[in-house]
Every structure is written in C-alpha cells, then in structure tokens.
PDB file of C-alpha atoms in Angstrom:
ATOM      1  CA  UNK Q   1      80.921 -57.760-362.221  1.00 52.00           C
ATOM      2  CA  UNK Q   2      79.678 -54.842-364.255  1.00 56.00           C
ATOM      3  CA  UNK Q   3      81.645 -52.081-365.857  1.00 56.00           C
ATOM      4  CA  UNK Q   4      83.166 -49.451-363.554  1.00 59.00           C
ATOM      5  CA  UNK Q   5      81.258 -46.164-363.291  1.00 55.00           C
ATOM      6  CA  UNK Q   6      82.563 -43.650-365.845  1.00 61.00           C
ATOM      7  CA  UNK Q   7      81.635 -40.266-364.405  1.00 54.00           C
ATOM      8  CA  UNK Q   8      82.720 -38.488-367.613  1.00 60.00           C
ATOM      9  CA  UNK Q   9      79.626 -39.901-369.330  1.00 55.00           C
ATOM     10  CA  UNK Q  10      77.284 -38.347-366.752  1.00 58.00           C
ATOM     11  CA  UNK Q  11      75.481 -35.080-367.356  1.00 68.00           C
ATOM     12  CA  UNK Q  12      76.520 -32.162-365.183  1.00 72.00           C
ATOM     13  CA  UNK Q  13      73.327 -32.474-363.098  1.00 68.00           C
ATOM     14  CA  UNK Q  14      73.911 -36.212-362.604  1.00 68.00           C
ATOM     15  CA  UNK Q  15      77.453 -35.560-361.401  1.00 71.00           C
ATOM     16  CA  UNK Q  16      76.151 -32.954-358.956  1.00 75.00           C
ATOM     17  CA  UNK Q  17      73.481 -35.395-357.706  1.00 71.00           C
ATOM     18  CA  UNK Q  18      76.078 -38.119-357.088  1.00 71.00           C
ATOM     19  CA  UNK Q  19      78.313 -35.653-355.273  1.00 74.00           C
ATOM     20  CA  UNK Q  20      75.390 -34.591-353.046  1.00 76.00           C
ATOM     21  CA  UNK Q  21      74.439 -38.174-352.076  1.00 73.00           C
ATOM     22  CA  UNK Q  22      76.789 -38.527-349.109  1.00 74.00           C
ATOM     23  CA  UNK Q  23      75.742 -35.136-347.754  1.00 78.00           C
ATOM     24  CA  UNK Q  24      72.024 -36.053-347.907  1.00 71.00           C
ATOM     25  CA  UNK Q  25      72.574 -39.420-346.204  1.00 72.00           C
ATOM     26  CA  UNK Q  26      74.628 -37.732-343.466  1.00 74.00           C
ATOM     27  CA  UNK Q  27      71.980 -35.011-342.893  1.00 76.00           C
ATOM     28  CA  UNK Q  28      69.271 -37.640-342.332  1.00 73.00           C
ATOM     29  CA  UNK Q  29      71.445 -39.807-340.090  1.00 75.00           C
ATOM     30  CA  UNK Q  30      71.571 -42.742-342.552  1.00 75.00           C
ATOM     31  CA  UNK Q  31      74.594 -45.048-342.506  1.00 72.00           C
ATOM     32  CA  UNK Q  32      74.318 -46.190-346.121  1.00 76.00           C
ATOM     33  CA  UNK Q  33      73.531 -44.413-349.392  1.00 73.00           C
ATOM     34  CA  UNK Q  34      70.294 -45.749-350.911  1.00 75.00           C
ATOM     35  CA  UNK Q  35      68.281 -45.037-354.086  1.00 70.00           C
ATOM     36  CA  UNK Q  36      65.998 -42.775-352.023  1.00 73.00           C
ATOM     37  CA  UNK Q  37      68.928 -40.410-351.437  1.00 70.00           C
ATOM     38  CA  UNK Q  38      69.620 -40.224-355.179  1.00 73.00           C
ATOM     39  CA  UNK Q  39      65.951 -39.454-355.865  1.00 71.00           C
ATOM     40  CA  UNK Q  40      65.991 -36.751-353.223  1.00 71.00           C
ATOM     41  CA  UNK Q  41      69.047 -35.056-354.725  1.00 75.00           C
ATOM     42  CA  UNK Q  42      67.538 -35.217-358.228  1.00 73.00           C
ATOM     43  CA  UNK Q  43      64.231 -33.775-356.997  1.00 72.00           C
ATOM     44  CA  UNK Q  44      65.757 -30.962-354.969  1.00 74.00           C
ATOM     45  CA  UNK Q  45      68.223 -29.771-357.597  1.00 74.00           C
ATOM     46  CA  UNK Q  46      67.755 -26.295-358.986  1.00 73.00           C
ATOM     47  CA  UNK Q  47      65.855 -26.535-362.304  1.00 74.00           C
ATOM     48  CA  UNK Q  48      65.069 -30.214-361.541  1.00 74.00           C
ATOM     49  CA  UNK Q  49      64.242 -32.272-364.639  1.00 71.00           C
ATOM     50  CA  UNK Q  50      62.083 -34.714-362.629  1.00 71.00           C
ATOM     51  CA  UNK Q  51      59.972 -31.867-361.226  1.00 71.00           C
ATOM     52  CA  UNK Q  52      59.516 -30.549-364.758  1.00 71.00           C
ATOM     53  CA  UNK Q  53      58.319 -34.004-365.793  1.00 69.00           C
ATOM     54  CA  UNK Q  54      55.744 -34.156-362.977  1.00 67.00           C
ATOM     55  CA  UNK Q  55      54.535 -30.697-363.927  1.00 65.00           C
ATOM     56  CA  UNK Q  56      54.254 -31.766-367.555  1.00 60.00           C
ATOM     57  CA  UNK Q  57      52.100 -34.688-366.446  1.00 57.00           C
ATOM     58  CA  UNK Q  58      49.694 -32.217-364.874  1.00 55.00           C
ATOM     59  CA  UNK Q  59      49.463 -29.530-367.565  1.00 50.00           C
ATOM     60  CA  UNK Q  60      50.315 -31.048-370.948  1.00 48.00           C
ATOM     61  CA  UNK Q  61      46.961 -32.165-372.328  1.00 47.00           C
ATOM     62  CA  UNK Q  62      48.206 -32.923-375.845  1.00 47.00           C
ATOM     63  CA  UNK Q  63      50.737 -35.668-375.232  1.00 47.00           C
ATOM     64  CA  UNK Q  64      50.002 -39.246-376.320  1.00 59.00           C
ATOM     65  CA  UNK Q  65      52.473 -40.664-373.816  1.00 72.00           C
ATOM     66  CA  UNK Q  66      50.371 -40.436-370.654  1.00 78.00           C
ATOM     67  CA  UNK Q  67      50.561 -44.109-369.781  1.00 79.00           C
ATOM     68  CA  UNK Q  68      54.353 -43.930-370.008  1.00 82.00           C
ATOM     69  CA  UNK Q  69      54.273 -40.914-367.707  1.00 84.00           C
ATOM     70  CA  UNK Q  70      51.959 -42.875-365.431  1.00 87.00           C
ATOM     71  CA  UNK Q  71      54.558 -45.643-365.166  1.00 89.00           C
ATOM     72  CA  UNK Q  72      57.225 -43.094-364.211  1.00 89.00           C
ATOM     73  CA  UNK Q  73      54.829 -41.628-361.638  1.00 90.00           C
ATOM     74  CA  UNK Q  74      54.255 -45.100-360.167  1.00 93.00           C
ATOM     75  CA  UNK Q  75      57.986 -45.736-359.609  1.00 92.00           C
ATOM     76  CA  UNK Q  76      58.431 -42.217-358.251  1.00 92.00           C
ATOM     77  CA  UNK Q  77      55.598 -42.849-355.774  1.00 93.00           C
ATOM     78  CA  UNK Q  78      57.093 -46.188-354.726  1.00 93.00           C
ATOM     79  CA  UNK Q  79      60.483 -44.628-354.001  1.00 92.00           C
ATOM     80  CA  UNK Q  80      59.121 -41.534-352.233  1.00 94.00           C
ATOM     81  CA  UNK Q  81      56.750 -43.554-350.031  1.00 95.00           C
ATOM     82  CA  UNK Q  82      59.716 -45.466-348.567  1.00 94.00           C
ATOM     83  CA  UNK Q  83      61.082 -42.194-347.193  1.00 96.00           C
ATOM     84  CA  UNK Q  84      57.826 -40.719-345.833  1.00 97.00           C
ATOM     85  CA  UNK Q  85      56.832 -40.589-342.181  1.00 97.00           C
ATOM     86  CA  UNK Q  86      53.133 -41.424-342.403  1.00 98.00           C
ATOM     87  CA  UNK Q  87      50.524 -40.868-339.690  1.00 98.00           C
ATOM     88  CA  UNK Q  88      47.010 -42.214-340.409  1.00 98.00           C
ATOM     89  CA  UNK Q  89      44.223 -41.213-338.009  1.00 98.00           C
ATOM     90  CA  UNK Q  90      41.170 -43.420-338.452  1.00 95.00           C
ATOM     91  CA  UNK Q  91      37.670 -42.856-337.184  1.00 93.00           C
ATOM     92  CA  UNK Q  92      36.728 -45.688-334.786  1.00 93.00           C
ATOM     93  CA  UNK Q  93      33.310 -46.174-336.402  1.00 95.00           C
ATOM     94  CA  UNK Q  94      34.821 -47.156-339.795  1.00 95.00           C
ATOM     95  CA  UNK Q  95      34.729 -50.922-340.389  1.00 94.00           C
ATOM     96  CA  UNK Q  96      36.156 -51.337-343.909  1.00 91.00           C
ATOM     97  CA  UNK Q  97      36.617 -55.109-343.436  1.00 89.00           C
ATOM     98  CA  UNK Q  98      32.859 -55.647-343.300  1.00 92.00           C
ATOM     99  CA  UNK Q  99      31.429 -52.513-344.960  1.00 95.00           C
ATOM    100  CA  UNK Q 100      32.088 -50.692-348.204  1.00 96.00           C
ATOM    101  CA  UNK Q 101      32.479 -46.912-348.151  1.00 97.00           C
ATOM    102  CA  UNK Q 102      32.999 -43.968-350.486  1.00 97.00           C
ATOM    103  CA  UNK Q 103      36.220 -42.156-349.573  1.00 98.00           C
ATOM    104  CA  UNK Q 104      36.114 -38.482-350.562  1.00 97.00           C
ATOM    105  CA  UNK Q 105      39.124 -36.187-351.008  1.00 97.00           C
ATOM    106  CA  UNK Q 106      40.300 -33.198-353.043  1.00 97.00           C
ATOM    107  CA  UNK Q 107      41.993 -33.840-356.394  1.00 94.00           C
ATOM    108  CA  UNK Q 108      45.254 -32.181-355.290  1.00 95.00           C
ATOM    109  CA  UNK Q 109      45.519 -34.634-352.349  1.00 96.00           C
ATOM    110  CA  UNK Q 110      45.312 -37.705-354.579  1.00 94.00           C
ATOM    111  CA  UNK Q 111      48.792 -38.958-353.592  1.00 95.00           C
ATOM    112  CA  UNK Q 112      47.901 -39.259-349.893  1.00 97.00           C
ATOM    113  CA  UNK Q 113      44.674 -41.188-350.505  1.00 97.00           C
ATOM    114  CA  UNK Q 114      46.413 -43.486-352.999  1.00 95.00           C
ATOM    115  CA  UNK Q 115      49.112 -44.421-350.472  1.00 96.00           C
ATOM    116  CA  UNK Q 116      46.995 -44.461-347.300  1.00 97.00           C
ATOM    117  CA  UNK Q 117      44.037 -46.501-348.570  1.00 96.00           C
ATOM    118  CA  UNK Q 118      45.979 -49.294-350.248  1.00 93.00           C
ATOM    119  CA  UNK Q 119      45.606 -51.502-347.150  1.00 94.00           C
ATOM    120  CA  UNK Q 120      41.919 -52.026-348.062  1.00 96.00           C
ATOM    121  CA  UNK Q 121      41.633 -55.378-349.818  1.00 95.00           C
ATOM    122  CA  UNK Q 122      38.808 -54.489-352.211  1.00 96.00           C
ATOM    123  CA  UNK Q 123      39.340 -50.953-353.472  1.00 97.00           C
ATOM    124  CA  UNK Q 124      38.254 -49.223-356.651  1.00 96.00           C
ATOM    125  CA  UNK Q 125      38.728 -45.752-358.118  1.00 93.00           C
ATOM    126  CA  UNK Q 126      36.639 -43.777-360.587  1.00 87.00           C
ATOM    127  CA  UNK Q 127      38.913 -42.268-363.260  1.00 82.00           C
ATOM    128  CA  UNK Q 128      37.740 -40.072-366.112  1.00 77.00           C
ATOM    129  CA  UNK Q 129      38.282 -41.240-369.717  1.00 73.00           C
ATOM    130  CA  UNK Q 130      40.499 -38.156-370.267  1.00 72.00           C
ATOM    131  CA  UNK Q 131      44.301 -38.144-370.619  1.00 72.00           C
ATOM    132  CA  UNK Q 132      44.529 -37.094-366.952  1.00 73.00           C
ATOM    133  CA  UNK Q 133      42.516 -40.206-366.101  1.00 76.00           C
ATOM    134  CA  UNK Q 134      44.892 -42.289-368.211  1.00 77.00           C
ATOM    135  CA  UNK Q 135      47.859 -40.864-366.310  1.00 81.00           C
ATOM    136  CA  UNK Q 136      46.588 -41.718-362.822  1.00 86.00           C
ATOM    137  CA  UNK Q 137      45.179 -45.098-363.899  1.00 88.00           C
ATOM    138  CA  UNK Q 138      48.622 -46.641-364.420  1.00 88.00           C
ATOM    139  CA  UNK Q 139      50.027 -46.147-360.893  1.00 93.00           C
ATOM    140  CA  UNK Q 140      46.652 -46.936-359.310  1.00 94.00           C
ATOM    141  CA  UNK Q 141      46.352 -50.220-361.238  1.00 93.00           C
ATOM    142  CA  UNK Q 142      49.921 -51.176-360.283  1.00 94.00           C
ATOM    143  CA  UNK Q 143      49.068 -50.434-356.638  1.00 95.00           C
ATOM    144  CA  UNK Q 144      46.145 -52.879-356.772  1.00 95.00           C
ATOM    145  CA  UNK Q 145      43.188 -50.538-357.339  1.00 96.00           C
ATOM    146  CA  UNK Q 146      40.350 -51.642-359.598  1.00 96.00           C
ATOM    147  CA  UNK Q 147      39.867 -48.874-362.177  1.00 93.00           C
ATOM    148  CA  UNK Q 148      36.372 -47.810-363.192  1.00 90.00           C
ATOM    149  CA  UNK Q 149      36.383 -45.431-366.146  1.00 82.00           C
ATOM    150  CA  UNK Q 150      33.708 -42.769-366.272  1.00 76.00           C
ATOM    151  CA  UNK Q 151      32.643 -39.333-365.104  1.00 68.00           C
ATOM    152  CA  UNK Q 152      31.699 -38.134-361.617  1.00 63.00           C
ATOM    153  CA  UNK Q 153      28.978 -35.988-363.191  1.00 61.00           C
ATOM    154  CA  UNK Q 154      25.473 -36.624-361.843  1.00 53.00           C
ATOM    155  CA  UNK Q 155      24.241 -37.318-365.399  1.00 51.00           C
ATOM    156  CA  UNK Q 156      26.659 -40.194-365.981  1.00 67.00           C
ATOM    157  CA  UNK Q 157      24.232 -43.060-365.347  1.00 75.00           C
ATOM    158  CA  UNK Q 158      26.576 -45.796-366.624  1.00 78.00           C
ATOM    159  CA  UNK Q 159      29.313 -44.766-364.169  1.00 81.00           C
ATOM    160  CA  UNK Q 160      26.810 -44.723-361.304  1.00 84.00           C
ATOM    161  CA  UNK Q 161      25.550 -48.229-362.187  1.00 87.00           C
ATOM    162  CA  UNK Q 162      29.133 -49.583-362.440  1.00 89.00           C
ATOM    163  CA  UNK Q 163      30.083 -48.087-359.072  1.00 91.00           C
ATOM    164  CA  UNK Q 164      26.972 -49.470-357.332  1.00 91.00           C
ATOM    165  CA  UNK Q 165      27.759 -52.939-358.739  1.00 93.00           C
ATOM    166  CA  UNK Q 166      31.288 -52.811-357.331  1.00 95.00           C
ATOM    167  CA  UNK Q 167      30.060 -51.590-353.959  1.00 94.00           C
ATOM    168  CA  UNK Q 168      27.588 -54.473-353.793  1.00 93.00           C
ATOM    169  CA  UNK Q 169      30.582 -56.796-354.302  1.00 95.00           C
ATOM    170  CA  UNK Q 170      32.177 -55.237-351.206  1.00 95.00           C
ATOM    171  CA  UNK Q 171      34.484 -52.694-352.838  1.00 97.00           C
ATOM    172  CA  UNK Q 172      35.319 -49.379-351.222  1.00 97.00           C
ATOM    173  CA  UNK Q 173      35.320 -46.524-353.718  1.00 96.00           C
ATOM    174  CA  UNK Q 174      37.703 -43.576-353.720  1.00 93.00           C
ATOM    175  CA  UNK Q 175      37.445 -40.503-355.898  1.00 89.00           C
ATOM    176  CA  UNK Q 176      38.498 -36.842-355.975  1.00 92.00           C
ATOM    177  CA  UNK Q 177      35.166 -35.061-355.516  1.00 94.00           C
ATOM    178  CA  UNK Q 178      36.246 -31.909-357.386  1.00 92.00           C
ATOM    179  CA  UNK Q 179      37.630 -33.857-360.369  1.00 81.00           C
ATOM    180  CA  UNK Q 180      38.306 -34.423-363.131  1.00 81.00           C
ATOM    181  CA  UNK Q 181      38.730 -30.747-364.079  1.00 83.00           C
ATOM    182  CA  UNK Q 182      37.389 -28.613-361.242  1.00 87.00           C
ATOM    183  CA  UNK Q 183      36.609 -26.001-360.252  1.00 95.00           C
ATOM    184  CA  UNK Q 184      39.013 -26.564-357.381  1.00 97.00           C
ATOM    185  CA  UNK Q 185      37.468 -27.317-353.948  1.00 97.00           C
ATOM    186  CA  UNK Q 186      33.914 -27.563-355.351  1.00 97.00           C
ATOM    187  CA  UNK Q 187      32.201 -30.919-354.700  1.00 96.00           C
ATOM    188  CA  UNK Q 188      30.555 -32.520-357.748  1.00 92.00           C
ATOM    189  CA  UNK Q 189      27.241 -34.278-357.028  1.00 92.00           C
ATOM    190  CA  UNK Q 190      28.182 -37.675-358.511  1.00 90.00           C
ATOM    191  CA  UNK Q 191      29.494 -39.283-355.313  1.00 92.00           C
ATOM    192  CA  UNK Q 192      26.602 -37.849-353.288  1.00 94.00           C
ATOM    193  CA  UNK Q 193      24.190 -39.627-355.651  1.00 92.00           C
ATOM    194  CA  UNK Q 194      26.250 -42.819-355.343  1.00 93.00           C
ATOM    195  CA  UNK Q 195      26.016 -42.731-351.529  1.00 96.00           C
ATOM    196  CA  UNK Q 196      22.294 -42.046-351.748  1.00 95.00           C
ATOM    197  CA  UNK Q 197      21.388 -44.685-354.375  1.00 92.00           C
ATOM    198  CA  UNK Q 198      23.872 -47.275-353.122  1.00 93.00           C
ATOM    199  CA  UNK Q 199      22.919 -46.676-349.470  1.00 95.00           C
ATOM    200  CA  UNK Q 200      26.577 -46.304-348.453  1.00 96.00           C
ATOM    201  CA  UNK Q 201      28.395 -43.878-346.170  1.00 98.00           C
ATOM    202  CA  UNK Q 202      30.804 -41.213-347.405  1.00 98.00           C
ATOM    203  CA  UNK Q 203      34.107 -40.985-345.497  1.00 98.00           C
ATOM    204  CA  UNK Q 204      35.577 -37.475-345.831  1.00 98.00           C
ATOM    205  CA  UNK Q 205      39.369 -37.332-345.538  1.00 98.00           C
ATOM    206  CA  UNK Q 206      41.961 -34.670-344.775  1.00 98.00           C
ATOM    207  CA  UNK Q 207      45.641 -34.481-345.691  1.00 98.00           C
ATOM    208  CA  UNK Q 208      48.670 -32.424-344.725  1.00 98.00           C
ATOM    209  CA  UNK Q 209      52.284 -32.600-345.868  1.00 98.00           C
ATOM    210  CA  UNK Q 210      55.003 -30.988-343.785  1.00 98.00           C
ATOM    211  CA  UNK Q 211      56.948 -30.286-346.970  1.00 97.00           C
ATOM    212  CA  UNK Q 212      55.588 -30.516-350.507  1.00 97.00           C
ATOM    213  CA  UNK Q 213      55.768 -29.345-354.080  1.00 95.00           C
ATOM    214  CA  UNK Q 214      52.711 -27.507-355.376  1.00 95.00           C
ATOM    215  CA  UNK Q 215      52.162 -27.274-359.108  1.00 93.00           C
ATOM    216  CA  UNK Q 216      50.598 -23.855-359.418  1.00 92.00           C
ATOM    217  CA  UNK Q 217      49.928 -24.096-363.157  1.00 91.00           C
ATOM    218  CA  UNK Q 218      47.668 -27.122-362.709  1.00 90.00           C
ATOM    219  CA  UNK Q 219      43.945 -26.391-362.228  1.00 92.00           C
ATOM    220  CA  UNK Q 220      43.972 -28.187-358.847  1.00 93.00           C
ATOM    221  CA  UNK Q 221      47.354 -26.857-357.606  1.00 95.00           C
ATOM    222  CA  UNK Q 222      48.416 -30.503-357.404  1.00 93.00           C
ATOM    223  CA  UNK Q 223      50.489 -31.394-354.327  1.00 96.00           C
ATOM    224  CA  UNK Q 224      53.320 -33.924-354.163  1.00 95.00           C
ATOM    225  CA  UNK Q 225      55.091 -34.713-350.866  1.00 96.00           C
ATOM    226  CA  UNK Q 226      58.843 -34.208-350.743  1.00 95.00           C
ATOM    227  CA  UNK Q 227      61.010 -37.210-349.806  1.00 95.00           C
ATOM    228  CA  UNK Q 228      61.658 -37.711-346.067  1.00 96.00           C
ATOM    229  CA  UNK Q 229      58.746 -35.451-345.064  1.00 97.00           C
ATOM    230  CA  UNK Q 230      55.776 -36.164-342.756  1.00 98.00           C
ATOM    231  CA  UNK Q 231      52.352 -36.963-344.243  1.00 98.00           C
ATOM    232  CA  UNK Q 232      49.212 -36.905-342.083  1.00 98.00           C
ATOM    233  CA  UNK Q 233      45.959 -38.517-343.280  1.00 98.00           C
ATOM    234  CA  UNK Q 234      42.702 -38.228-341.315  1.00 98.00           C
ATOM    235  CA  UNK Q 235      39.470 -40.171-341.903  1.00 98.00           C
ATOM    236  CA  UNK Q 236      36.428 -38.270-340.668  1.00 98.00           C
ATOM    237  CA  UNK Q 237      33.017 -39.313-339.374  1.00 97.00           C
ATOM    238  CA  UNK Q 238      30.962 -41.391-341.868  1.00 97.00           C
ATOM    239  CA  UNK Q 239      28.240 -39.307-343.554  1.00 98.00           C
ATOM    240  CA  UNK Q 240      24.921 -40.854-344.581  1.00 97.00           C
ATOM    241  CA  UNK Q 241      22.950 -39.375-347.496  1.00 97.00           C
ATOM    242  CA  UNK Q 242      19.229 -40.089-346.925  1.00 97.00           C
ATOM    243  CA  UNK Q 243      16.787 -40.793-349.772  1.00 95.00           C
ATOM    244  CA  UNK Q 244      15.162 -37.354-349.425  1.00 96.00           C
ATOM    245  CA  UNK Q 245      18.448 -35.425-349.102  1.00 96.00           C
ATOM    246  CA  UNK Q 246      18.994 -32.034-350.724  1.00 97.00           C
ATOM    247  CA  UNK Q 247      21.984 -32.904-352.917  1.00 96.00           C
ATOM    248  CA  UNK Q 248      23.311 -29.326-353.121  1.00 96.00           C
ATOM    249  CA  UNK Q 249      23.302 -29.028-349.341  1.00 97.00           C
ATOM    250  CA  UNK Q 250      25.214 -32.296-349.024  1.00 98.00           C
ATOM    251  CA  UNK Q 251      27.784 -31.097-351.582  1.00 97.00           C
ATOM    252  CA  UNK Q 252      28.325 -28.075-349.336  1.00 98.00           C
ATOM    253  CA  UNK Q 253      28.446 -30.286-346.234  1.00 98.00           C
ATOM    254  CA  UNK Q 254      31.150 -32.541-347.734  1.00 98.00           C
ATOM    255  CA  UNK Q 255      33.118 -29.488-348.928  1.00 98.00           C
ATOM    256  CA  UNK Q 256      33.131 -27.960-345.445  1.00 98.00           C
ATOM    257  CA  UNK Q 257      34.138 -31.255-343.838  1.00 98.00           C
ATOM    258  CA  UNK Q 258      37.016 -31.849-346.284  1.00 98.00           C
ATOM    259  CA  UNK Q 259      38.348 -28.349-345.636  1.00 98.00           C
ATOM    260  CA  UNK Q 260      37.973 -28.812-341.863  1.00 98.00           C
ATOM    261  CA  UNK Q 261      39.831 -32.144-341.939  1.00 98.00           C
ATOM    262  CA  UNK Q 262      42.666 -30.650-344.009  1.00 98.00           C
ATOM    263  CA  UNK Q 263      43.090 -27.993-341.307  1.00 98.00           C
ATOM    264  CA  UNK Q 264      42.869 -30.675-338.612  1.00 98.00           C
ATOM    265  CA  UNK Q 265      45.634 -32.674-340.333  1.00 98.00           C
ATOM    266  CA  UNK Q 266      47.877 -29.570-340.317  1.00 98.00           C
ATOM    267  CA  UNK Q 267      47.776 -29.578-336.489  1.00 97.00           C
ATOM    268  CA  UNK Q 268      49.696 -32.886-336.421  1.00 96.00           C
ATOM    269  CA  UNK Q 269      52.544 -31.542-338.558  1.00 92.00           C
TER     270      UNK Q 269
END
C-alpha cells in the first residue's frame, strides 16, 4: 500500500478539517466518511482558503490562470452536486426532446442552470470572450455543453448567427441574460432578438438555495450553494417573441418573470 498518513506534514487548517470529518458525517447521519465531508469542512472553516479562491475567480480580472481556476471550479461543482438535494419543477408544455429553447436565468444563478439543464442532450451556452467567459467555459465544456463564444449584445451579429445555426441543429441555448458584466438583474436584448429571429421560445427559470455563499464583491453577487443544502429550480411558461414585438417591453417582461420565479422557488425551501 501507500505511505501512512503523516499528520505533522499537514497545515493547521488541514489538521482541523480532518479532525472535523467524523463530526460532520455524524451530524448528517452518514455511516462512512467520504470526500464530500472533507470538502464541507474545508469550505466551512473560518477564513476558508477555498472560499477565497472562488471569490478570486469572480473578482480578479487580471489573472492569466482562469482556465486553471475553471478546472478547480469544475471539480468543486462535481463534488458539491453529489451532496445537494435537488428539486426541479418543469413546466408541462416544455418538450426539449423535440424542440429547442432559450433558457434564461440571472448570472448569479449560473450554478443551478448548469447542473439542472445537463440532462438535455444537445445544449449550448453563450460565453463572452472575456476572462470571466474563459473561467466558466472550462466546467461547462467538461459537463458536455457546447460553448459559443461571443457577446449577448444586440449588435453582435456574428453571435446571433452562430446561435441561430445551433438552434436549427436542435440545440437548446442557455445564457445569463444580465451578463457578462451587468448591470445586475437587467435583461440584455440579445436573447430576445435570438428568440424573435430564430422563432424559438424563451424559458424563464427561477432558483433558490436553502443555504448559500454570496460573493458580495462580485458585480452579480454570485451565489454558490453550500454542500448538503437544498436547491430548487423552476422552469416557467414558454414565452414567444413575435416578429413585431417591442424588444424593450419583452426585456422588462422576462425580468419580471425571472424575479417572480426566483420568489416562487423560495416557497419550496
């Protein structure tokens, strides 16, 4: 076998995490200690290094290591998702096996959409060419999403053409409608134009976490669910954008529906 564990080589925080493992497993009624329990203890420590890393991912615009951070984020997501209690509430009129849709959500709820839409066989995400876009691209690619690089701005014709092509191939598209850089909770017109030109329905979604971390320094107040918590994800009524639609009014309509569905999701917590 391998070498015996030498606890003298551990950092003080690592030692504390190991010591807390049995307590965490006992509190959650688990018979065996798993890697999820170690992650939980590392995340919930005072002055947690992992939390600092996530925060750095959100606010450090200068680093050249975003893809490396993205890989860390992917493994963190994979471990946390194993511990989550997930409730997905679908609208009965959605038929994603035979139709392609545009799933809309707020940027700070990106984790929920990433985890709850990965059952769709053909799925694609619009990610900006920024470092933030680079960061989220890595975990999304590893989770089987087709990445389309571009802007959600209404003037980005190339992005619109690429998205329409993918939708014609049967792909569902997901994107944060207030991304890539806000303002927070303000719908950009890009996805409204896509629904209109591509003749596809928008599916607004709502999310609630019973327990979460919120990164207040990030422009979007990014939210990350805590291990072992409950996550609720609601898919709303499909919204059609007619050819003669007032785009600004539809931006407001989507905004109101996203906010309503977030509040609706909270009721299930």
